[in-house]
Each structure stands twice: as structure tokens, then as C-alpha cells.
mmCIF file of C-alpha atoms in Angstrom:
data_model
loop_
_atom_site.group_PDB
_atom_site.id
_atom_site.type_symbol
_atom_site.label_atom_id
_atom_site.label_comp_id
_atom_site.label_asym_id
_atom_site.label_seq_id
_atom_site.Cartn_x
_atom_site.Cartn_y
_atom_site.Cartn_z
ATOM 1 C CA MET A 1131 0.006 -0.078 -0.084
ATOM 2 C CA LEU A 1132 2.719 2.515 -1.105
ATOM 3 C CA LEU A 1133 0.038 5.016 -2.071
ATOM 4 C CA ASP A 1134 -2.504 4.497 0.674
ATOM 5 C CA GLY A 1135 -4.876 7.393 0.841
ATOM 6 C CA LYS A 1136 -3.302 9.398 -1.925
ATOM 7 C CA SER A 1137 -5.432 11.072 -4.634
ATOM 8 C CA ALA A 1138 -3.952 10.622 -8.124
ATOM 9 C CA VAL A 1139 -4.785 11.621 -11.679
ATOM 10 C CA VAL A 1140 -3.591 9.444 -14.582
ATOM 11 C CA THR A 1141 -3.942 10.641 -18.076
ATOM 12 C CA GLY A 1142 -4.176 8.270 -21.188
ATOM 13 C CA ALA A 1143 -5.783 5.780 -18.660
ATOM 14 C CA GLY A 1144 -8.007 4.180 -21.309
ATOM 15 C CA SER A 1145 -5.139 1.773 -22.438
ATOM 16 C CA GLY A 1146 -1.584 0.743 -22.236
ATOM 17 C CA VAL A 1147 0.745 2.333 -19.702
ATOM 18 C CA GLY A 1148 -2.117 4.612 -18.460
ATOM 19 C CA ARG A 1149 -4.437 1.606 -17.708
ATOM 20 C CA ALA A 1150 -1.769 -0.438 -16.253
ATOM 21 C CA THR A 1151 -0.658 2.387 -14.000
ATOM 22 C CA ALA A 1152 -4.200 3.297 -12.876
ATOM 23 C CA LEU A 1153 -4.633 -0.387 -11.923
ATOM 24 C CA ARG A 1154 -1.314 -0.397 -10.101
ATOM 25 C CA PHE A 1155 -1.929 2.865 -8.268
ATOM 26 C CA ALA A 1156 -5.295 1.658 -7.167
ATOM 27 C CA ALA A 1157 -3.875 -1.691 -5.983
ATOM 28 C CA GLU A 1158 -1.394 0.370 -3.887
ATOM 29 C CA GLY A 1159 -4.151 2.285 -2.153
ATOM 30 C CA ALA A 1160 -4.527 5.333 -4.296
ATOM 31 C CA ARG A 1161 -8.026 6.755 -5.319
ATOM 32 C CA VAL A 1162 -7.555 7.476 -8.918
ATOM 33 C CA VAL A 1163 -9.049 9.845 -11.435
ATOM 34 C CA CYS A 1164 -8.793 8.011 -14.847
ATOM 35 C CA ALA A 1165 -8.745 10.392 -17.569
ATOM 36 C CA ASP A 1166 -8.649 9.759 -21.372
ATOM 37 C CA ILE A 1167 -10.036 11.308 -24.588
ATOM 38 C CA SER A 1168 -12.053 8.028 -25.160
ATOM 39 C CA ALA A 1169 -14.906 7.978 -22.455
ATOM 40 C CA GLU A 1170 -15.601 4.349 -23.466
ATOM 41 C CA ARG A 1171 -11.996 3.113 -22.873
ATOM 42 C CA VAL A 1172 -11.584 5.026 -19.567
ATOM 43 C CA GLU A 1173 -14.930 3.894 -18.246
ATOM 44 C CA GLU A 1174 -13.636 0.302 -18.843
ATOM 45 C CA THR A 1175 -10.439 0.939 -16.818
ATOM 46 C CA VAL A 1176 -12.606 2.184 -13.945
ATOM 47 C CA ARG A 1177 -14.748 -1.021 -14.100
ATOM 48 C CA LEU A 1178 -11.377 -2.958 -13.927
ATOM 49 C CA VAL A 1179 -10.150 -1.056 -10.972
ATOM 50 C CA GLU A 1180 -13.383 -1.470 -9.147
ATOM 51 C CA LYS A 1181 -13.564 -5.127 -9.897
ATOM 52 C CA THR A 1182 -10.359 -5.450 -7.988
ATOM 53 C CA GLY A 1183 -11.644 -3.376 -4.976
ATOM 54 C CA GLY A 1184 -10.071 -0.222 -5.918
ATOM 55 C CA THR A 1185 -11.489 3.379 -6.005
ATOM 56 C CA ALA A 1186 -11.646 5.284 -9.398
ATOM 57 C CA VAL A 1187 -13.730 7.755 -11.429
ATOM 58 C CA ALA A 1188 -13.677 8.374 -15.044
ATOM 59 C CA VAL A 1189 -13.051 11.677 -16.832
ATOM 60 C CA ARG A 1190 -13.108 12.359 -20.592
ATOM 61 C CA VAL A 1191 -10.548 15.023 -21.446
ATOM 62 C CA ASP A 1192 -8.492 16.485 -24.204
ATOM 63 C CA VAL A 1193 -5.275 17.158 -22.572
ATOM 64 C CA ALA A 1194 -4.273 19.821 -25.243
ATOM 65 C CA GLU A 1195 -7.049 22.071 -24.019
ATOM 66 C CA GLU A 1196 -6.309 24.097 -20.836
ATOM 67 C CA SER A 1197 -9.852 24.344 -19.561
ATOM 68 C CA GLU A 1198 -10.223 20.558 -19.770
ATOM 69 C CA VAL A 1199 -6.920 19.873 -17.866
ATOM 70 C CA VAL A 1200 -8.194 22.304 -15.243
ATOM 71 C CA GLY A 1201 -11.409 20.485 -14.930
ATOM 72 C CA MET A 1202 -9.719 17.116 -14.802
ATOM 73 C CA LEU A 1203 -7.586 18.237 -11.856
ATOM 74 C CA ASP A 1204 -10.652 19.785 -10.215
ATOM 75 C CA SER A 1205 -12.195 16.384 -10.390
ATOM 76 C CA ALA A 1206 -9.576 14.869 -7.988
ATOM 77 C CA VAL A 1207 -10.397 17.645 -5.417
ATOM 78 C CA GLU A 1208 -14.094 17.208 -5.985
ATOM 79 C CA HIS A 1209 -14.120 13.500 -5.563
ATOM 80 C CA PHE A 1210 -11.204 12.838 -3.258
ATOM 81 C CA GLY A 1211 -10.649 16.099 -1.386
ATOM 82 C CA ARG A 1212 -7.197 16.973 -2.791
ATOM 83 C CA LEU A 1213 -4.653 16.280 -5.570
ATOM 84 C CA ASP A 1214 -1.402 14.468 -4.426
ATOM 85 C CA ILE A 1215 -0.176 12.964 -7.746
ATOM 86 C CA LEU A 1216 -0.386 13.818 -11.486
ATOM 87 C CA PHE A 1217 0.774 11.258 -14.087
ATOM 88 C CA ASN A 1218 0.990 13.069 -17.522
ATOM 89 C CA ASN A 1219 1.018 10.027 -19.778
ATOM 90 C CA VAL A 1220 -0.858 10.936 -23.122
ATOM 91 C CA GLY A 1221 1.172 10.749 -26.258
ATOM 92 C CA ILE A 1222 0.838 10.096 -29.937
ATOM 93 C CA PRO A 1223 3.471 8.539 -32.413
ATOM 94 C CA THR A 1224 5.295 9.961 -35.199
ATOM 95 C CA PRO A 1225 3.061 9.769 -38.358
ATOM 96 C CA ARG A 1226 3.564 6.467 -40.131
ATOM 97 C CA LEU A 1227 5.009 4.942 -37.016
ATOM 98 C CA GLY A 1228 8.474 6.331 -37.398
ATOM 99 C CA GLY A 1229 8.490 6.182 -41.197
ATOM 100 C CA ALA A 1230 8.165 9.943 -41.567
ATOM 101 C CA LEU A 1231 11.355 11.783 -42.000
ATOM 102 C CA LEU A 1232 11.654 15.323 -40.815
ATOM 103 C CA GLU A 1233 10.944 16.654 -44.170
ATOM 104 C CA ASP A 1234 7.964 14.453 -44.628
ATOM 105 C CA HIS A 1235 6.056 16.127 -41.781
ATOM 106 C CA THR A 1236 3.425 18.506 -42.624
ATOM 107 C CA VAL A 1237 2.816 21.620 -40.458
ATOM 108 C CA ALA A 1238 -0.431 20.149 -39.247
ATOM 109 C CA GLU A 1239 1.305 16.877 -38.173
ATOM 110 C CA PHE A 1240 4.076 18.958 -36.325
ATOM 111 C CA ASP A 1241 1.416 21.170 -34.474
ATOM 112 C CA ARG A 1242 -0.599 18.028 -33.467
ATOM 113 C CA LEU A 1243 2.476 16.289 -32.053
ATOM 114 C CA VAL A 1244 3.442 19.355 -30.193
ATOM 115 C CA ALA A 1245 -0.007 19.912 -28.875
ATOM 116 C CA VAL A 1246 -0.535 16.462 -27.557
ATOM 117 C CA ASN A 1247 2.958 15.425 -26.575
ATOM 118 C CA LEU A 1248 4.246 18.742 -25.057
ATOM 119 C CA ARG A 1249 1.494 21.169 -24.549
ATOM 120 C CA SER A 1250 -0.406 18.718 -22.520
ATOM 121 C CA VAL A 1251 2.491 18.173 -20.294
ATOM 122 C CA PHE A 1252 2.960 21.947 -19.831
ATOM 123 C CA LEU A 1253 -0.636 22.382 -18.909
ATOM 124 C CA GLY A 1254 -0.630 19.588 -16.578
ATOM 125 C CA CYS A 1255 2.433 20.480 -14.781
ATOM 126 C CA LYS A 1256 1.330 24.116 -14.639
ATOM 127 C CA HIS A 1257 -2.046 23.553 -13.117
ATOM 128 C CA ALA A 1258 -0.930 20.700 -10.722
ATOM 129 C CA VAL A 1259 1.856 23.095 -9.312
ATOM 130 C CA LEU A 1260 -0.788 25.933 -8.779
ATOM 131 C CA ARG A 1261 -2.895 23.175 -7.126
ATOM 132 C CA PHE A 1262 -0.022 21.823 -4.971
ATOM 133 C CA LYS A 1263 0.843 25.324 -3.749
ATOM 134 C CA GLU A 1264 -2.590 26.253 -2.931
ATOM 135 C CA GLN A 1265 -3.197 23.100 -0.895
ATOM 136 C CA GLY A 1266 0.410 23.086 0.752
ATOM 137 C CA GLY A 1267 2.252 19.978 1.585
ATOM 138 C CA GLY A 1268 3.841 19.333 -1.753
ATOM 139 C CA GLY A 1269 2.980 16.937 -4.350
ATOM 140 C CA VAL A 1270 4.281 14.649 -7.181
ATOM 141 C CA ILE A 1271 4.345 14.961 -10.943
ATOM 142 C CA LEU A 1272 5.340 12.164 -13.286
ATOM 143 C CA ASN A 1273 5.607 12.604 -16.962
ATOM 144 C CA THR A 1274 5.966 10.008 -19.804
ATOM 145 C CA GLY A 1275 9.049 10.936 -21.749
ATOM 146 C CA SER A 1276 10.868 8.529 -24.012
ATOM 147 C CA VAL A 1277 14.274 7.042 -25.012
ATOM 148 C CA ALA A 1278 13.552 9.069 -28.248
ATOM 149 C CA GLY A 1279 14.065 12.282 -26.285
ATOM 150 C CA LEU A 1280 17.398 10.976 -24.926
ATOM 151 C CA VAL A 1281 19.087 9.569 -28.008
ATOM 152 C CA GLY A 1282 18.525 9.503 -31.814
ATOM 153 C CA TRP A 1283 15.677 6.930 -32.158
ATOM 154 C CA GLY A 1284 13.907 8.012 -35.105
ATOM 155 C CA GLY A 1285 10.990 10.310 -35.490
ATOM 156 C CA ALA A 1286 12.607 13.803 -35.272
ATOM 157 C CA VAL A 1287 9.545 15.760 -34.325
ATOM 158 C CA TYR A 1288 8.259 13.208 -31.905
ATOM 159 C CA GLY A 1289 11.889 13.057 -30.293
ATOM 160 C CA ALA A 1290 11.858 16.800 -29.939
ATOM 161 C CA THR A 1291 8.550 16.779 -28.126
ATOM 162 C CA LYS A 1292 9.836 14.255 -25.745
ATOM 163 C CA GLY A 1293 12.957 16.136 -25.268
ATOM 164 C CA GLY A 1294 10.752 19.084 -24.363
ATOM 165 C CA VAL A 1295 8.964 16.962 -21.835
ATOM 166 C CA HIS A 1296 12.312 16.060 -20.312
ATOM 167 C CA GLN A 1297 13.356 19.713 -19.926
ATOM 168 C CA LEU A 1298 10.001 20.599 -18.510
ATOM 169 C CA THR A 1299 10.301 17.807 -16.069
ATOM 170 C CA ARG A 1300 13.678 19.067 -14.874
ATOM 171 C CA ALA A 1301 12.511 22.639 -14.562
ATOM 172 C CA VAL A 1302 9.558 21.727 -12.499
ATOM 173 C CA ALA A 1303 11.745 19.584 -10.197
ATOM 174 C CA ILE A 1304 13.818 22.668 -9.483
ATOM 175 C CA GLU A 1305 11.202 25.152 -9.267
ATOM 176 C CA GLY A 1306 9.032 23.074 -7.120
ATOM 177 C CA ALA A 1307 11.641 21.721 -4.719
ATOM 178 C CA PRO A 1308 11.205 24.588 -2.283
ATOM 179 C CA PHE A 1309 7.480 23.682 -2.045
ATOM 180 C CA GLY A 1310 8.006 19.958 -1.585
ATOM 181 C CA ILE A 1311 6.853 19.361 -5.168
ATOM 182 C CA ARG A 1312 8.768 16.396 -6.978
ATOM 183 C CA ALA A 1313 8.787 15.807 -10.758
ATOM 184 C CA ASN A 1314 10.171 13.020 -12.625
ATOM 185 C CA ALA A 1315 9.863 11.237 -15.968
ATOM 186 C CA LEU A 1316 9.706 7.648 -17.304
ATOM 187 C CA CYS A 1317 11.463 7.144 -20.682
ATOM 188 C CA PRO A 1318 10.274 3.823 -22.200
ATOM 189 C CA ALA A 1319 11.764 2.098 -25.327
ATOM 190 C CA ALA A 1320 9.889 -0.067 -27.641
ATOM 191 C CA MET A 1321 6.475 -1.176 -26.223
ATOM 192 C CA PRO A 1322 4.352 -3.220 -28.533
ATOM 193 C CA GLN A 1323 1.665 -3.271 -26.008
ATOM 194 C CA THR A 1324 0.629 0.414 -26.586
ATOM 195 C CA ASN A 1325 -1.416 2.221 -29.265
ATOM 196 C CA PHE A 1326 1.701 3.145 -30.979
ATOM 197 C CA PHE A 1327 1.981 -0.307 -32.551
ATOM 198 C CA ALA A 1328 -1.680 -0.183 -33.326
ATOM 199 C CA ALA A 1329 -1.281 3.023 -35.086
ATOM 200 C CA GLY A 1330 1.401 1.524 -37.410
ATOM 201 C CA GLY A 1331 -0.818 -1.455 -38.280
ATOM 202 C CA LEU A 1332 1.070 -3.888 -36.278
ATOM 203 C CA GLY A 1333 -1.769 -4.956 -34.121
ATOM 204 C CA GLN A 1334 -2.164 -4.478 -30.363
ATOM 205 C CA GLY A 1335 -2.470 -6.735 -27.228
ATOM 206 C CA ALA A 1336 -3.563 -10.150 -28.198
ATOM 207 C CA GLU A 1337 -3.516 -9.165 -31.936
ATOM 208 C CA LEU A 1338 0.169 -8.480 -31.948
ATOM 209 C CA SER A 1339 2.202 -10.705 -34.218
ATOM 210 C CA GLU A 1340 5.000 -12.739 -32.727
ATOM 211 C CA GLU A 1341 7.432 -11.069 -35.145
ATOM 212 C CA ALA A 1342 6.367 -7.557 -33.936
ATOM 213 C CA VAL A 1343 6.997 -8.592 -30.305
ATOM 214 C CA ARG A 1344 10.353 -10.165 -31.348
ATOM 215 C CA GLN A 1345 11.439 -7.061 -33.223
ATOM 216 C CA ALA A 1346 10.620 -4.890 -30.257
ATOM 217 C CA GLY A 1347 12.687 -7.040 -27.818
ATOM 218 C CA ALA A 1348 15.539 -7.371 -30.142
ATOM 219 C CA GLN A 1349 16.252 -3.576 -29.796
ATOM 220 C CA HIS A 1350 17.025 -3.999 -26.199
ATOM 221 C CA PRO A 1351 20.037 -5.560 -24.596
ATOM 222 C CA LEU A 1352 17.927 -7.629 -22.191
ATOM 223 C CA GLY A 1353 16.210 -9.017 -25.264
ATOM 224 C CA LYS A 1354 12.575 -8.193 -23.977
ATOM 225 C CA PRO A 1355 9.995 -5.762 -25.130
ATOM 226 C CA ILE A 1356 9.011 -3.118 -22.569
ATOM 227 C CA THR A 1357 5.540 -3.745 -21.154
ATOM 228 C CA ALA A 1358 2.988 -1.346 -19.694
ATOM 229 C CA GLU A 1359 3.475 -3.183 -16.334
ATOM 230 C CA ASP A 1360 7.188 -2.515 -16.492
ATOM 231 C CA CYS A 1361 6.281 1.168 -16.711
ATOM 232 C CA ALA A 1362 3.505 1.032 -14.097
ATOM 233 C CA ALA A 1363 6.029 -0.634 -11.579
ATOM 234 C CA ALA A 1364 8.533 2.237 -12.069
ATOM 235 C CA ALA A 1365 5.738 4.770 -11.832
ATOM 236 C CA VAL A 1366 4.658 3.452 -8.411
ATOM 237 C CA TYR A 1367 8.193 3.810 -7.027
ATOM 238 C CA LEU A 1368 8.678 7.394 -8.383
ATOM 239 C CA VAL A 1369 5.282 8.771 -7.108
ATOM 240 C CA SER A 1370 5.687 7.138 -3.700
ATOM 241 C CA GLU A 1371 7.598 8.028 -0.578
ATOM 242 C CA SER A 1372 10.239 5.379 -1.442
ATOM 243 C CA ALA A 1373 11.357 8.044 -3.824
ATOM 244 C CA GLY A 1374 10.868 10.926 -1.410
ATOM 245 C CA ASN A 1375 14.367 12.207 -2.231
ATOM 246 C CA VAL A 1376 14.195 11.697 -5.957
ATOM 247 C CA THR A 1377 13.388 14.612 -8.271
ATOM 248 C CA GLY A 1378 14.448 15.642 -11.716
ATOM 249 C CA VAL A 1379 15.182 12.129 -12.872
ATOM 250 C CA LEU A 1380 14.655 10.872 -16.372
ATOM 251 C CA LEU A 1381 14.321 7.178 -15.723
ATOM 252 C CA PRO A 1382 14.932 4.826 -18.755
ATOM 253 C CA VAL A 1383 12.623 1.786 -18.859
ATOM 254 C CA ASP A 1384 14.482 0.414 -21.868
ATOM 255 C CA GLY A 1385 16.088 -3.047 -21.174
ATOM 256 C CA GLY A 1386 19.328 -1.356 -21.409
ATOM 257 C CA TYR A 1387 19.068 0.442 -24.669
ATOM 258 C CA VAL A 1388 20.539 3.866 -23.854
ATOM 259 C CA ALA A 1389 23.359 2.271 -22.006
ATOM 260 C CA ARG A 1390 24.877 0.784 -25.124
#
């Protein structure tokens, strides 16, 4: 029960890392606002949380819109009395799943990647910090970055948005430290379990081909693909008091990829 009594918001909670983390947070005692742009998917996540005895509510949100982000965070206060944890976990992949070179991107694609992958994190961080300062007692922000923001992975604009997420994370960590606010980021490598593979036509979940899973795992020295549960386990540590003196960290969950 590492998060017993905590109030957490998880974005992108309708699938993949978001759903796995919402389930894990609830299992560790947190009360969870599950947020996603798909009401149907996020309501299913809440049903799964409740099925295991946890507490959660569903919120449909477009995290690129400031008013909706504010409303999402207000939901945590409305339902659970305060906000303790925000996990900014929404992201979309490079068009054509890494096949788009820099010069292939349209301005519309660039703007969409920045809005979803970077502006959403800025908005979440900004309004979580405001809420934490108003409440007093600190708080925790966790952002989903990527190894693509640490090294050249492919997908230039996607990598740039994740690099921006990493710098925002460090800035919030430093600015928030005097107020007891911590901020860290997860940096996953290849995760066939997420909507990124589905967007590339490679399937998702049980529909994934064995070859797609094998190719993902082969990119990592440990030889295994990254799972949503791998990220959820790291997320629990970073938002819990076990990491009470850890802030400004960009934690690769990558099977050793960036260590090569």
C-alpha cells in the first residue's frame, strides 16, 4: 500500500501504460481519476479498478485544451478532497510509426505532435503546481518521456517533443523543490503493448504478431520488449515516498537500450 490514501490523476488511462498504472496505483491504495479522450475506454479502466476493490472515477478529457485539464484536476479535489499525484501520460507517435522523415512532416502533423505530446504536459504541470501550492504539503508529478528524447531513435519531431517533456520535468523539479513538489519522467523504449504499434498497423494486445514482439525485444540488450506493467511498476516507485528524495530524474525503462 505504497500510495495509501493518496489522490492521483492518470491521463491516457484508457489503454496501455495509463491503464496499467491506474490499476497499479489503485492496488497500492490510491484513489484514481482515470482520464482519457475516449470515454468508453476510460470507463472500462474504472470498471477494472473497481473489480479489484479499488476506487476510481472516469473523466473524458482532451489534454491539449487548458480548460479541460483544469477540470480534470478539479475532479480529483471534488471526488477525493485534494490532488497528490499527477501522471501526465498522453502521447501520439510519429506519423506512419517512425516512417516519416523530418522533411515528410506537414505543419499540421508538427502542430498536433507538439499539442498532444508537449503542450499537454506543460498544462498538466502548470495547473498541478498551482494546485499543490494552494493546498500546501507538496505533491508529485510524473511525466511520460521517451528514449527518443534521450538519443536519436527516429521520428525527429516526436523526439523533439519528448526532449521538451524532459526539460519541463527538470524545470518543474527545480522550481518545485522549495515547495515539496517532486517531478520525474519515465523514458520507455519499444512497447508493442501500446497504441503506437496499433497506429502503425502492427496490431495491439492479443492481436500483436510474434514477429512484432520479437523485433521490439531485439532492440534492447535484455532482449525483451517493454511492457505497460514495467512502466507502471517504475511509476509507483517514483510517485511514492520510497522516492521521497528523488526528483528531476529521467528514468529509462528500456532494457538497457541507452546504456549501449
